[in-house]
Each structure stands twice: as C-alpha cells, then as structure tokens.
Amino acid sequence: MPAKNTIKQYSEDGIFHVYNRGINKGNIFLDELDYKMFLHFLKLYLTDPTLLGSDPNKAQSRVVRKNFDGVIDLLCYCLMPNHFHLVLKQNTANGITEFMRCIITNYVMYFNKQHDRMGPLFQGKLKAVLVDEDSYLIHLSKYVHANPTKLFAKTDLGDVNLADYDYSSYAEYIGIRNAKWVKPQFILSVFANSDGIGQKDMARYKEFVKHYQEEKEKLFLGNLILED
C-alpha cells in the first residue's frame, strides 16, 4: 500500500486514483451546468478529435490544443458537490500531469467566470495515489461509484438506484450508457469469463457495488481514498 497522497511520479501504464476537493471543503459544483461543464472537458480531452461533433453549448466551448485519446484511459469517475474522483490509467509518461492541468485550468476559468469569483477553487495540490493491485482497483471503483449514497442519506429518499446519479460512470458499468471516453472494460474484465464482457458480468458488478459498506471499504482501501 503506498504512502498517502505522496506519489507524484506517474509511471507509464500505472493506474492512479486522482482526486481533490474545494477550498475549505467548499462546493466546486454549484448547479447542473457546473457538473456538465466538467464532464464536457473530460469528453473534449479524451475523445478522438475526428469523432467530436459540434458542441451544442458553443458559448462555453474552448479550442482544444492537446488531446489525450490513447494517452489517458478514464476507468471510472464520480463528481460530488465538493470533490471529484477520477481513476486514470496513464499510457505514456507525464500524461496525467498534463491532462489534469488542462482539465483543472479550463474548469476553474469557467467556474470563476460563471460565478463571478476570483482565485483558486481547489484545496492545495492535486492528490494522486498509485493503485497497484487488482483487488484494490475493483474495490476502489466500488467506493467511487457508491459515493452518491452519501447524498441520498441526507434526504428522505431511502434506497436510491445509483444509476439515477448522472455524474458518475456507474451507468457505463451496468450497460445503460455508453460514453466512448469512459473505459469500464478494464475493471469489468475482472468479472468476465473468457468470452468477453456481457450483461451477466455487468450484473455481477452491480451486485458487487450493491453490497457496499462504507466503513469496511475505507478500512480495506486505507491510503487510496480521500480523507474526510
């Protein structure tokens, strides 16, 4: 298990849990558009430019000078009101550093203009931890996808389908959405047989996440997750 939040040498072919929260634990997403813009930047930088059509929200579009299709694989993600989780596989040296600089810079510029504010938005430097075992990786994906249960717990909604939460990659993992810039196959392959990934494997993953127990997962994952 790596030391907490200290890995800054992003090894080629390494998988990293990358995350950060707002300054003083303040919210980094204030409304639906904020979430959509962060996802827009992820899509923009992770999609083959030849496959990108016209952006319906042209007023918020930016010229992409770099592209990370093939450089970075986004394995899973979750956006929460005051923090985000990305699990990234780096295929070339320094890919994560450059990719996250593009994402964060563009999002903070958008956010400050949109909400008439100045200054930094995130708390300190980006946090990143190497995930070097499959067992940790699949449990980390469960932790990331189950994050929205914290929001549901603060309401009277009771049991809520995680697939109803629009700002995570869980829908890709259970086969109800297919964003090409998200790569669930890497983790789902753990649940698959030799014939490839199918609906039964997605159902097994859904059942795996269903049995999420926060304290048990935190104890197992230890240094791989965001401090409270």
GROMACS .gro file of C-alpha atoms in nm:
model
  228
    1MET     CA    1   0.000   0.000   0.000
    2PRO     CA    2   0.154   0.337  -0.099
    3ALA     CA    3   0.206   0.630   0.133
    4LYS     CA    4  -0.087   0.865   0.137
    5ASN     CA    5  -0.112   1.129  -0.136
    6THR     CA    6   0.263   1.134  -0.196
    7ILE     CA    7   0.304   0.970  -0.536
    8LYS     CA    8   0.395   1.233  -0.790
    9GLN     CA    9   0.596   1.015  -1.029
   10TYR     CA   10   0.324   0.896  -1.264
   11SER     CA   11   0.469   0.572  -1.403
   12GLU     CA   12   0.385   0.470  -1.757
   13ASP     CA   13   0.098   0.217  -1.762
   14GLY     CA   14   0.025   0.300  -1.398
   15ILE     CA   15  -0.328   0.335  -1.261
   16PHE     CA   16  -0.395   0.623  -1.023
   17HIS     CA   17  -0.677   0.744  -0.803
   18VAL     CA   18  -0.677   1.119  -0.869
   19TYR     CA   19  -0.890   1.347  -0.656
   20ASN     CA   20  -0.929   1.684  -0.491
   21ARG     CA   21  -1.185   1.891  -0.305
   22GLY     CA   22  -1.282   2.255  -0.285
   23ILE     CA   23  -1.102   2.507  -0.067
   24ASN     CA   24  -1.218   2.471   0.295
   25LYS     CA   25  -1.430   2.178   0.175
   26GLY     CA   26  -1.646   2.424  -0.017
   27ASN     CA   27  -1.852   2.315  -0.315
   28ILE     CA   28  -1.689   2.301  -0.657
   29PHE     CA   29  -2.018   2.227  -0.834
   30LEU     CA   30  -2.300   2.471  -0.759
   31ASP     CA   31  -2.554   2.371  -1.022
   32GLU     CA   32  -2.623   2.127  -1.303
   33LEU     CA   33  -2.428   2.330  -1.559
   34ASP     CA   34  -2.113   2.308  -1.347
   35TYR     CA   35  -2.127   1.928  -1.345
   36LYS     CA   36  -2.196   1.922  -1.718
   37MET     CA   37  -1.904   2.152  -1.795
   38PHE     CA   38  -1.656   1.937  -1.600
   39LEU     CA   39  -1.783   1.632  -1.790
   40HIS     CA   40  -1.766   1.833  -2.113
   41PHE     CA   41  -1.396   1.898  -2.058
   42LEU     CA   42  -1.332   1.531  -1.980
   43LYS     CA   43  -1.507   1.430  -2.302
   44LEU     CA   44  -1.332   1.700  -2.504
   45TYR     CA   45  -0.982   1.597  -2.400
   46LEU     CA   46  -1.039   1.220  -2.405
   47THR     CA   47  -1.221   1.182  -2.738
   48ASP     CA   48  -1.053   1.142  -3.075
   49PRO     CA   49  -1.092   1.493  -3.226
   50THR     CA   50  -1.218   1.345  -3.553
   51LEU     CA   51  -1.516   1.200  -3.365
   52LEU     CA   52  -1.617   1.523  -3.193
   53GLY     CA   53  -1.920   1.689  -3.347
   54SER     CA   54  -2.029   2.047  -3.290
   55ASP     CA   55  -2.082   2.139  -2.927
   56PRO     CA   56  -2.442   2.249  -2.859
   57ASN     CA   57  -2.316   2.484  -2.590
   58LYS     CA   58  -2.086   2.685  -2.818
   59ALA     CA   59  -2.064   2.976  -2.577
   60GLN     CA   60  -1.874   2.752  -2.335
   61SER     CA   61  -1.659   2.573  -2.593
   62ARG     CA   62  -1.282   2.612  -2.592
   63VAL     CA   63  -1.024   2.531  -2.853
   64VAL     CA   64  -0.852   2.207  -2.755
   65ARG     CA   65  -0.482   2.233  -2.832
   66LYS     CA   66  -0.398   1.899  -2.675
   67ASN     CA   67  -0.578   1.569  -2.690
   68PHE     CA   68  -0.529   1.270  -2.462
   69ASP     CA   69  -0.712   0.998  -2.653
   70GLY     CA   70  -0.481   0.696  -2.623
   71VAL     CA   71  -0.265   0.877  -2.368
   72ILE     CA   72  -0.508   0.855  -2.075
   73ASP     CA   73  -0.781   0.599  -2.010
   74LEU     CA   74  -1.056   0.714  -1.774
   75LEU     CA   75  -1.154   0.393  -1.594
   76CYS     CA   76  -1.420   0.541  -1.367
   77TYR     CA   77  -1.523   0.869  -1.209
   78CYS     CA   78  -1.764   1.040  -0.972
   79LEU     CA   79  -1.832   1.410  -0.925
   80MET     CA   80  -1.965   1.517  -0.585
   81PRO     CA   81  -2.067   1.866  -0.470
   82ASN     CA   82  -1.732   1.947  -0.305
   83HIS     CA   83  -1.490   1.695  -0.459
   84PHE     CA   84  -1.421   1.465  -0.752
   85HIS     CA   85  -1.276   1.118  -0.803
   86LEU     CA   86  -1.106   1.002  -1.124
   87VAL     CA   87  -0.941   0.664  -1.171
   88LEU     CA   88  -0.695   0.707  -1.457
   89LYS     CA   89  -0.463   0.474  -1.645
   90GLN     CA   90  -0.163   0.650  -1.791
   91ASN     CA   91  -0.028   0.506  -2.115
   92THR     CA   92   0.261   0.749  -2.165
   93ALA     CA   93   0.494   0.928  -1.926
   94ASN     CA   94   0.361   1.252  -1.773
   95GLY     CA   95   0.019   1.206  -1.934
   96ILE     CA   96  -0.175   1.253  -1.610
   97THR     CA   97   0.011   1.570  -1.515
   98GLU     CA   98  -0.066   1.736  -1.849
   99PHE     CA   99  -0.420   1.601  -1.869
  100MET     CA  100  -0.521   1.720  -1.523
  101ARG     CA  101  -0.359   2.059  -1.581
  102CYS     CA  102  -0.584   2.104  -1.886
  103ILE     CA  103  -0.899   1.986  -1.705
  104ILE     CA  104  -0.846   2.190  -1.389
  105THR     CA  105  -0.733   2.507  -1.567
  106ASN     CA  106  -1.030   2.506  -1.803
  107TYR     CA  107  -1.281   2.424  -1.532
  108VAL     CA  108  -1.156   2.688  -1.287
  109MET     CA  109  -1.160   2.953  -1.562
  110TYR     CA  110  -1.517   2.856  -1.648
  111PHE     CA  111  -1.628   2.840  -1.283
  112ASN     CA  112  -1.481   3.176  -1.184
  113LYS     CA  113  -1.636   3.350  -1.483
  114GLN     CA  114  -1.971   3.176  -1.442
  115HIS     CA  115  -2.000   3.254  -1.071
  116ASP     CA  116  -1.827   3.595  -1.073
  117ARG     CA  117  -1.540   3.498  -0.844
  118MET     CA  118  -1.161   3.507  -0.841
  119GLY     CA  119  -0.881   3.293  -0.707
  120PRO     CA  120  -0.817   2.922  -0.661
  121LEU     CA  121  -1.105   2.678  -0.636
  122PHE     CA  122  -0.936   2.359  -0.519
  123GLN     CA  123  -0.765   2.277  -0.190
  124GLY     CA  124  -0.391   2.257  -0.241
  125LYS     CA  125  -0.222   2.032  -0.492
  126LEU     CA  126  -0.393   1.752  -0.677
  127LYS     CA  127  -0.396   1.426  -0.482
  128ALA     CA  128  -0.290   1.107  -0.660
  129VAL     CA  129  -0.222   0.755  -0.534
  130LEU     CA  130  -0.094   0.457  -0.730
  131VAL     CA  131  -0.327   0.155  -0.743
  132ASP     CA  132  -0.101  -0.145  -0.789
  133GLU     CA  133  -0.327  -0.446  -0.723
  134ASP     CA  134  -0.646  -0.565  -0.894
  135SER     CA  135  -0.818  -0.626  -0.561
  136TYR     CA  136  -0.766  -0.264  -0.462
  137LEU     CA  137  -0.874  -0.143  -0.805
  138ILE     CA  138  -1.213  -0.316  -0.809
  139HIS     CA  139  -1.289  -0.210  -0.452
  140LEU     CA  140  -1.179   0.145  -0.534
  141SER     CA  141  -1.426   0.150  -0.824
  142LYS     CA  142  -1.697   0.036  -0.583
  143TYR     CA  143  -1.605   0.316  -0.341
  144VAL     CA  144  -1.606   0.575  -0.621
  145HIS     CA  145  -1.941   0.464  -0.764
  146ALA     CA  146  -2.104   0.439  -0.421
  147ASN     CA  147  -2.007   0.794  -0.323
  148PRO     CA  148  -2.353   0.938  -0.410
  149THR     CA  149  -2.511   0.727  -0.134
  150LYS     CA  150  -2.381   0.999   0.099
  151LEU     CA  151  -2.607   1.248  -0.078
  152PHE     CA  152  -2.907   1.017  -0.071
  153ALA     CA  153  -2.854   0.955   0.301
  154LYS     CA  154  -2.905   1.327   0.367
  155THR     CA  155  -3.253   1.313   0.216
  156ASP     CA  156  -3.566   1.112   0.281
  157LEU     CA  157  -3.530   0.924  -0.046
  158GLY     CA  158  -3.430   0.596   0.116
  159ASP     CA  159  -3.284   0.337  -0.120
  160VAL     CA  160  -3.197   0.511  -0.445
  161ASN     CA  161  -3.066   0.350  -0.762
  162LEU     CA  162  -2.708   0.470  -0.815
  163ALA     CA  163  -2.780   0.465  -1.188
  164ASP     CA  164  -3.005   0.766  -1.131
  165TYR     CA  165  -2.699   0.975  -1.044
  166ASP     CA  166  -2.588   1.143  -1.366
  167TYR     CA  167  -2.239   1.247  -1.258
  168SER     CA  168  -2.059   0.915  -1.226
  169SER     CA  169  -1.954   0.636  -1.461
  170TYR     CA  170  -2.171   0.375  -1.287
  171ALA     CA  171  -2.420   0.379  -1.577
  172GLU     CA  172  -2.140   0.271  -1.814
  173TYR     CA  173  -2.060  -0.020  -1.585
  174ILE     CA  174  -2.412  -0.162  -1.585
  175GLY     CA  175  -2.473  -0.110  -1.956
  176ILE     CA  176  -2.732   0.168  -1.962
  177ARG     CA  177  -2.499   0.434  -2.105
  178ASN     CA  178  -2.205   0.412  -2.343
  179ALA     CA  179  -1.979   0.716  -2.332
  180LYS     CA  180  -1.685   0.628  -2.556
  181TRP     CA  181  -1.445   0.834  -2.345
  182VAL     CA  182  -1.503   0.613  -2.039
  183LYS     CA  183  -1.326   0.274  -2.038
  184PRO     CA  184  -1.509   0.037  -1.800
  185GLN     CA  185  -1.380  -0.275  -1.976
  186PHE     CA  186  -1.052  -0.276  -1.783
  187ILE     CA  187  -1.226  -0.325  -1.446
  188LEU     CA  188  -1.526  -0.521  -1.575
  189SER     CA  189  -1.288  -0.778  -1.723
  190VAL     CA  190  -1.223  -0.897  -1.368
  191PHE     CA  191  -1.588  -1.007  -1.354
  192ALA     CA  192  -1.593  -1.155  -1.705
  193ASN     CA  193  -1.525  -1.501  -1.842
  194SER     CA  194  -1.312  -1.587  -2.144
  195ASP     CA  195  -1.594  -1.498  -2.385
  196GLY     CA  196  -1.563  -1.127  -2.310
  197ILE     CA  197  -1.778  -0.881  -2.117
  198GLY     CA  198  -2.154  -0.930  -2.130
  199GLN     CA  199  -2.473  -0.843  -1.945
  200LYS     CA  200  -2.413  -1.113  -1.683
  201ASP     CA  201  -2.077  -0.960  -1.597
  202MET     CA  202  -2.233  -0.616  -1.564
  203ALA     CA  203  -2.499  -0.770  -1.339
  204ARG     CA  204  -2.224  -0.922  -1.123
  205TYR     CA  205  -2.059  -0.581  -1.094
  206LYS     CA  206  -2.392  -0.422  -1.000
  207GLU     CA  207  -2.437  -0.682  -0.726
  208PHE     CA  208  -2.079  -0.617  -0.611
  209VAL     CA  209  -2.146  -0.244  -0.569
  210LYS     CA  210  -2.485  -0.311  -0.408
  211HIS     CA  211  -2.310  -0.464  -0.107
  212TYR     CA  212  -2.103  -0.152  -0.040
  213GLN     CA  213  -2.035  -0.090   0.329
  214GLU     CA  214  -1.858   0.241   0.377
  215GLU     CA  215  -1.653   0.171   0.688
  216LYS     CA  216  -1.543  -0.173   0.566
  217GLU     CA  217  -1.437  -0.031   0.228
  218LYS     CA  218  -1.248   0.256   0.391
  219LEU     CA  219  -1.064   0.012   0.614
  220PHE     CA  220  -0.971  -0.208   0.317
  221LEU     CA  221  -0.867   0.077   0.087
  222GLY     CA  222  -0.685   0.279   0.352
  223ASN     CA  223  -0.449   0.526   0.186
  224LEU     CA  224  -0.617   0.503  -0.155
  225ILE     CA  225  -0.914   0.723  -0.067
  226LEU     CA  226  -0.995   1.083   0.016
  227GLU     CA  227  -0.959   1.187   0.377
  228ASP     CA  228  -1.279   1.303   0.548
   0.00000   0.00000   0.00000
